[in-house]
Amino acid sequence: QVQLVESGGGLVQAGGSLRLSCAASGRTFSRYTMGWFRRAPGKEREFVAAITWNGVNTNYASSVKGRFTIFRASAENTVYLQMTALKPEDTAVYYCAADPRRPWPATNSADFASWGQGTQVTVSS
């Protein structure tokens, strides 16, 4: 399994931006479907975004479409989540996920075998 480490979380005001990073270990990173999920306090973990192994296709939750962008830099073994126009309801712990079976559309957490430890994003009003 690939090892994943997220970074880039923090406190930001509503309307602001953050970029989350997920660094992956292993030489086969480029073969993995990658995803971002989040868990808000008192809520279930939910899908945010996913990207295919080759970066050609992306998928977004309706709540973040048009505000968030997922992209990957295979040479860096890193996948990013660029978040703009942040809202207080985006406050959550954000998790990176990976799977070599290349699931798609990869909106279910069960699609992913490897997970990072999470990074906290807090959006103040």
PDB file of N, CA and C in Angstrom, residues 46-93:
ATOM      1  N   GLU A  46     -17.471  12.342   3.997  1.00  0.00           N
ATOM      2  CA  GLU A  46     -18.123  12.535   2.713  1.00  0.00           C
ATOM      3  C   GLU A  46     -17.093  12.775   1.617  1.00  0.00           C
ATOM      4  N   PHE A  47     -17.492  12.408   0.423  1.00  0.00           N
ATOM      5  CA  PHE A  47     -16.668  12.589  -0.754  1.00  0.00           C
ATOM      6  C   PHE A  47     -16.519  14.067  -1.089  1.00  0.00           C
ATOM      7  N   VAL A  48     -15.312  14.452  -1.531  1.00  0.00           N
ATOM      8  CA  VAL A  48     -15.065  15.828  -1.961  1.00  0.00           C
ATOM      9  C   VAL A  48     -14.676  15.852  -3.442  1.00  0.00           C
ATOM     10  N   ALA A  49     -13.628  15.105  -3.800  1.00  0.00           N
ATOM     11  CA  ALA A  49     -13.140  15.130  -5.176  1.00  0.00           C
ATOM     12  C   ALA A  49     -12.296  13.893  -5.446  1.00  0.00           C
ATOM     13  N   ALA A  50     -12.170  13.545  -6.722  1.00  0.00           N
ATOM     14  CA  ALA A  50     -11.340  12.416  -7.122  1.00  0.00           C
ATOM     15  C   ALA A  50     -10.728  12.702  -8.482  1.00  0.00           C
ATOM     16  N   ILE A  51      -9.622  12.014  -8.755  1.00  0.00           N
ATOM     17  CA  ILE A  51      -8.924  12.184 -10.029  1.00  0.00           C
ATOM     18  C   ILE A  51      -8.387  10.837 -10.481  1.00  0.00           C
ATOM     19  N   THR A  52      -8.474  10.569 -11.777  1.00  0.00           N
ATOM     20  CA  THR A  52      -8.004   9.291 -12.301  1.00  0.00           C
ATOM     21  C   THR A  52      -6.483   9.211 -12.269  1.00  0.00           C
ATOM     22  N   TRP A  53      -5.988   7.993 -12.489  1.00  0.00           N
ATOM     23  CA  TRP A  53      -4.553   7.739 -12.376  1.00  0.00           C
ATOM     24  C   TRP A  53      -3.751   8.612 -13.337  1.00  0.00           C
ATOM     25  N   ASN A  54      -4.344   8.953 -14.498  1.00  0.00           N
ATOM     26  CA  ASN A  54      -3.624   9.736 -15.509  1.00  0.00           C
ATOM     27  C   ASN A  54      -3.980  11.214 -15.475  1.00  0.00           C
ATOM     28  N   GLY A  55      -4.834  11.609 -14.541  1.00  0.00           N
ATOM     29  CA  GLY A  55      -5.198  13.007 -14.409  1.00  0.00           C
ATOM     30  C   GLY A  55      -6.184  13.512 -15.440  1.00  0.00           C
ATOM     31  N   VAL A  56      -6.689  12.622 -16.277  1.00  0.00           N
ATOM     32  CA  VAL A  56      -7.569  13.063 -17.367  1.00  0.00           C
ATOM     33  C   VAL A  56      -8.967  13.394 -16.861  1.00  0.00           C
ATOM     34  N   ASN A  57      -9.461  12.591 -15.934  1.00  0.00           N
ATOM     35  CA  ASN A  57     -10.826  12.793 -15.438  1.00  0.00           C
ATOM     36  C   ASN A  57     -10.837  13.186 -13.974  1.00  0.00           C
ATOM     37  N   THR A  58     -11.774  14.084 -13.647  1.00  0.00           N
ATOM     38  CA  THR A  58     -11.980  14.502 -12.267  1.00  0.00           C
ATOM     39  C   THR A  58     -13.465  14.424 -11.940  1.00  0.00           C
ATOM     40  N   ASN A  59     -13.732  14.368 -10.650  1.00  0.00           N
ATOM     41  CA  ASN A  59     -15.104  14.264 -10.183  1.00  0.00           C
ATOM     42  C   ASN A  59     -15.210  15.062  -8.890  1.00  0.00           C
ATOM     43  N   TYR A  60     -16.317  15.780  -8.705  1.00  0.00           N
ATOM     44  CA  TYR A  60     -16.475  16.642  -7.539  1.00  0.00           C
ATOM     45  C   TYR A  60     -17.841  16.459  -6.903  1.00  0.00           C
ATOM     46  N   ALA A  61     -17.888  16.624  -5.603  1.00  0.00           N
ATOM     47  CA  ALA A  61     -19.168  16.717  -4.923  1.00  0.00           C
ATOM     48  C   ALA A  61     -19.845  18.004  -5.364  1.00  0.00           C
ATOM     49  N   SER A  62     -21.158  17.985  -5.425  1.00  0.00           N
ATOM     50  CA  SER A  62     -21.893  19.161  -5.890  1.00  0.00           C
ATOM     51  C   SER A  62     -21.635  20.371  -4.983  1.00  0.00           C
ATOM     52  N   SER A  63     -21.366  20.110  -3.714  1.00  0.00           N
ATOM     53  CA  SER A  63     -21.173  21.205  -2.756  1.00  0.00           C
ATOM     54  C   SER A  63     -19.878  21.975  -2.974  1.00  0.00           C
ATOM     55  N   VAL A  64     -18.927  21.382  -3.702  1.00  0.00           N
ATOM     56  CA  VAL A  64     -17.641  22.046  -3.903  1.00  0.00           C
ATOM     57  C   VAL A  64     -17.349  22.340  -5.374  1.00  0.00           C
ATOM     58  N   LYS A  65     -18.183  21.855  -6.270  1.00  0.00           N
ATOM     59  CA  LYS A  65     -17.936  22.030  -7.704  1.00  0.00           C
ATOM     60  C   LYS A  65     -17.890  23.508  -8.036  1.00  0.00           C
ATOM     61  N   GLY A  66     -16.876  23.881  -8.787  1.00  0.00           N
ATOM     62  CA  GLY A  66     -16.701  25.278  -9.157  1.00  0.00           C
ATOM     63  C   GLY A  66     -15.861  26.058  -8.161  1.00  0.00           C
ATOM     64  N   ARG A  67     -15.629  25.501  -6.981  1.00  0.00           N
ATOM     65  CA  ARG A  67     -14.810  26.182  -5.978  1.00  0.00           C
ATOM     66  C   ARG A  67     -13.508  25.432  -5.697  1.00  0.00           C
ATOM     67  N   PHE A  68     -13.549  24.112  -5.784  1.00  0.00           N
ATOM     68  CA  PHE A  68     -12.382  23.275  -5.505  1.00  0.00           C
ATOM     69  C   PHE A  68     -11.854  22.674  -6.802  1.00  0.00           C
ATOM     70  N   THR A  69     -10.547  22.460  -6.838  1.00  0.00           N
ATOM     71  CA  THR A  69      -9.911  21.814  -7.978  1.00  0.00           C
ATOM     72  C   THR A  69      -8.931  20.763  -7.479  1.00  0.00           C
ATOM     73  N   ILE A  70      -9.051  19.557  -7.994  1.00  0.00           N
ATOM     74  CA  ILE A  70      -8.107  18.493  -7.676  1.00  0.00           C
ATOM     75  C   ILE A  70      -7.173  18.319  -8.858  1.00  0.00           C
ATOM     76  N   PHE A  71      -5.891  18.199  -8.572  1.00  0.00           N
ATOM     77  CA  PHE A  71      -4.929  17.940  -9.634  1.00  0.00           C
ATOM     78  C   PHE A  71      -3.746  17.196  -9.037  1.00  0.00           C
ATOM     79  N   ARG A  72      -2.981  16.580  -9.943  1.00  0.00           N
ATOM     80  CA  ARG A  72      -1.864  15.773  -9.454  1.00  0.00           C
ATOM     81  C   ARG A  72      -0.589  16.113 -10.197  1.00  0.00           C
ATOM     82  N   ALA A  73       0.509  15.971  -9.489  1.00  0.00           N
ATOM     83  CA  ALA A  73       1.832  16.167 -10.066  1.00  0.00           C
ATOM     84  C   ALA A  73       2.584  14.859  -9.864  1.00  0.00           C
ATOM     85  N   SER A  74       2.504  14.002 -10.863  1.00  0.00           N
ATOM     86  CA  SER A  74       3.069  12.662 -10.709  1.00  0.00           C
ATOM     87  C   SER A  74       4.571  12.683 -10.473  1.00  0.00           C
ATOM     88  N   ALA A  75       5.244  13.658 -11.074  1.00  0.00           N
ATOM     89  CA  ALA A  75       6.691  13.752 -10.875  1.00  0.00           C
ATOM     90  C   ALA A  75       7.031  14.033  -9.417  1.00  0.00           C
ATOM     91  N   GLU A  76       6.088  14.641  -8.715  1.00  0.00           N
ATOM     92  CA  GLU A  76       6.294  14.963  -7.299  1.00  0.00           C
ATOM     93  C   GLU A  76       5.611  13.953  -6.392  1.00  0.00           C
ATOM     94  N   ASN A  77       4.939  12.962  -6.959  1.00  0.00           N
ATOM     95  CA  ASN A  77       4.167  12.008  -6.158  1.00  0.00           C
ATOM     96  C   ASN A  77       3.186  12.723  -5.230  1.00  0.00           C
ATOM     97  N   THR A  78       2.533  13.742  -5.756  1.00  0.00           N
ATOM     98  CA  THR A  78       1.667  14.567  -4.923  1.00  0.00           C
ATOM     99  C   THR A  78       0.349  14.847  -5.634  1.00  0.00           C
ATOM    100  N   VAL A  79      -0.728  14.833  -4.857  1.00  0.00           N
ATOM    101  CA  VAL A  79      -2.021  15.274  -5.354  1.00  0.00           C
ATOM    102  C   VAL A  79      -2.441  16.474  -4.516  1.00  0.00           C
ATOM    103  N   TYR A  80      -3.077  17.430  -5.155  1.00  0.00           N
ATOM    104  CA  TYR A  80      -3.448  18.684  -4.510  1.00  0.00           C
ATOM    105  C   TYR A  80      -4.962  18.883  -4.537  1.00  0.00           C
ATOM    106  N   LEU A  81      -5.425  19.670  -3.578  1.00  0.00           N
ATOM    107  CA  LEU A  81      -6.802  20.141  -3.589  1.00  0.00           C
ATOM    108  C   LEU A  81      -6.756  21.644  -3.377  1.00  0.00           C
ATOM    109  N   GLN A  82      -6.999  22.385  -4.442  1.00  0.00           N
ATOM    110  CA  GLN A  82      -7.051  23.840  -4.377  1.00  0.00           C
ATOM    111  C   GLN A  82      -8.471  24.229  -3.996  1.00  0.00           C
ATOM    112  N   MET A  83      -8.596  24.928  -2.881  1.00  0.00           N
ATOM    113  CA  MET A  83      -9.916  25.302  -2.372  1.00  0.00           C
ATOM    114  C   MET A  83     -10.040  26.822  -2.396  1.00  0.00           C
ATOM    115  N   THR A  84     -11.058  27.327  -3.041  1.00  0.00           N
ATOM    116  CA  THR A  84     -11.314  28.761  -3.099  1.00  0.00           C
ATOM    117  C   THR A  84     -12.732  29.048  -2.623  1.00  0.00           C
ATOM    118  N   ALA A  85     -13.001  30.325  -2.393  1.00  0.00           N
ATOM    119  CA  ALA A  85     -14.334  30.750  -1.947  1.00  0.00           C
ATOM    120  C   ALA A  85     -14.822  29.881  -0.794  1.00  0.00           C
ATOM    121  N   LEU A  86     -13.968  29.677   0.173  1.00  0.00           N
ATOM    122  CA  LEU A  86     -14.292  28.770   1.273  1.00  0.00           C
ATOM    123  C   LEU A  86     -15.441  29.299   2.116  1.00  0.00           C
ATOM    124  N   LYS A  87     -16.223  28.354   2.616  1.00  0.00           N
ATOM    125  CA  LYS A  87     -17.388  28.671   3.433  1.00  0.00           C
ATOM    126  C   LYS A  87     -17.224  28.006   4.805  1.00  0.00           C
ATOM    127  N   PRO A  88     -17.890  28.522   5.815  1.00  0.00           N
ATOM    128  CA  PRO A  88     -17.808  27.876   7.133  1.00  0.00           C
ATOM    129  C   PRO A  88     -18.196  26.403   7.093  1.00  0.00           C
ATOM    130  N   GLU A  89     -19.118  26.047   6.209  1.00  0.00           N
ATOM    131  CA  GLU A  89     -19.539  24.640   6.121  1.00  0.00           C
ATOM    132  C   GLU A  89     -18.483  23.746   5.490  1.00  0.00           C
ATOM    133  N   ASP A  90     -17.397  24.309   5.002  1.00  0.00           N
ATOM    134  CA  ASP A  90     -16.272  23.501   4.520  1.00  0.00           C
ATOM    135  C   ASP A  90     -15.361  23.061   5.669  1.00  0.00           C
ATOM    136  N   THR A  91     -15.616  23.563   6.854  1.00  0.00           N
ATOM    137  CA  THR A  91     -14.814  23.182   8.005  1.00  0.00           C
ATOM    138  C   THR A  91     -14.908  21.684   8.255  1.00  0.00           C
ATOM    139  N   ALA A  92     -13.754  21.032   8.295  1.00  0.00           N
ATOM    140  CA  ALA A  92     -13.715  19.575   8.443  1.00  0.00           C
ATOM    141  C   ALA A  92     -12.261  19.125   8.512  1.00  0.00           C
ATOM    142  N   VAL A  93     -12.089  17.864   8.837  1.00  0.00           N
ATOM    143  CA  VAL A  93     -10.801  17.212   8.642  1.00  0.00           C
ATOM    144  C   VAL A  93     -10.823  16.620   7.236  1.00  0.00           C
TER     145      VAL A  93
END
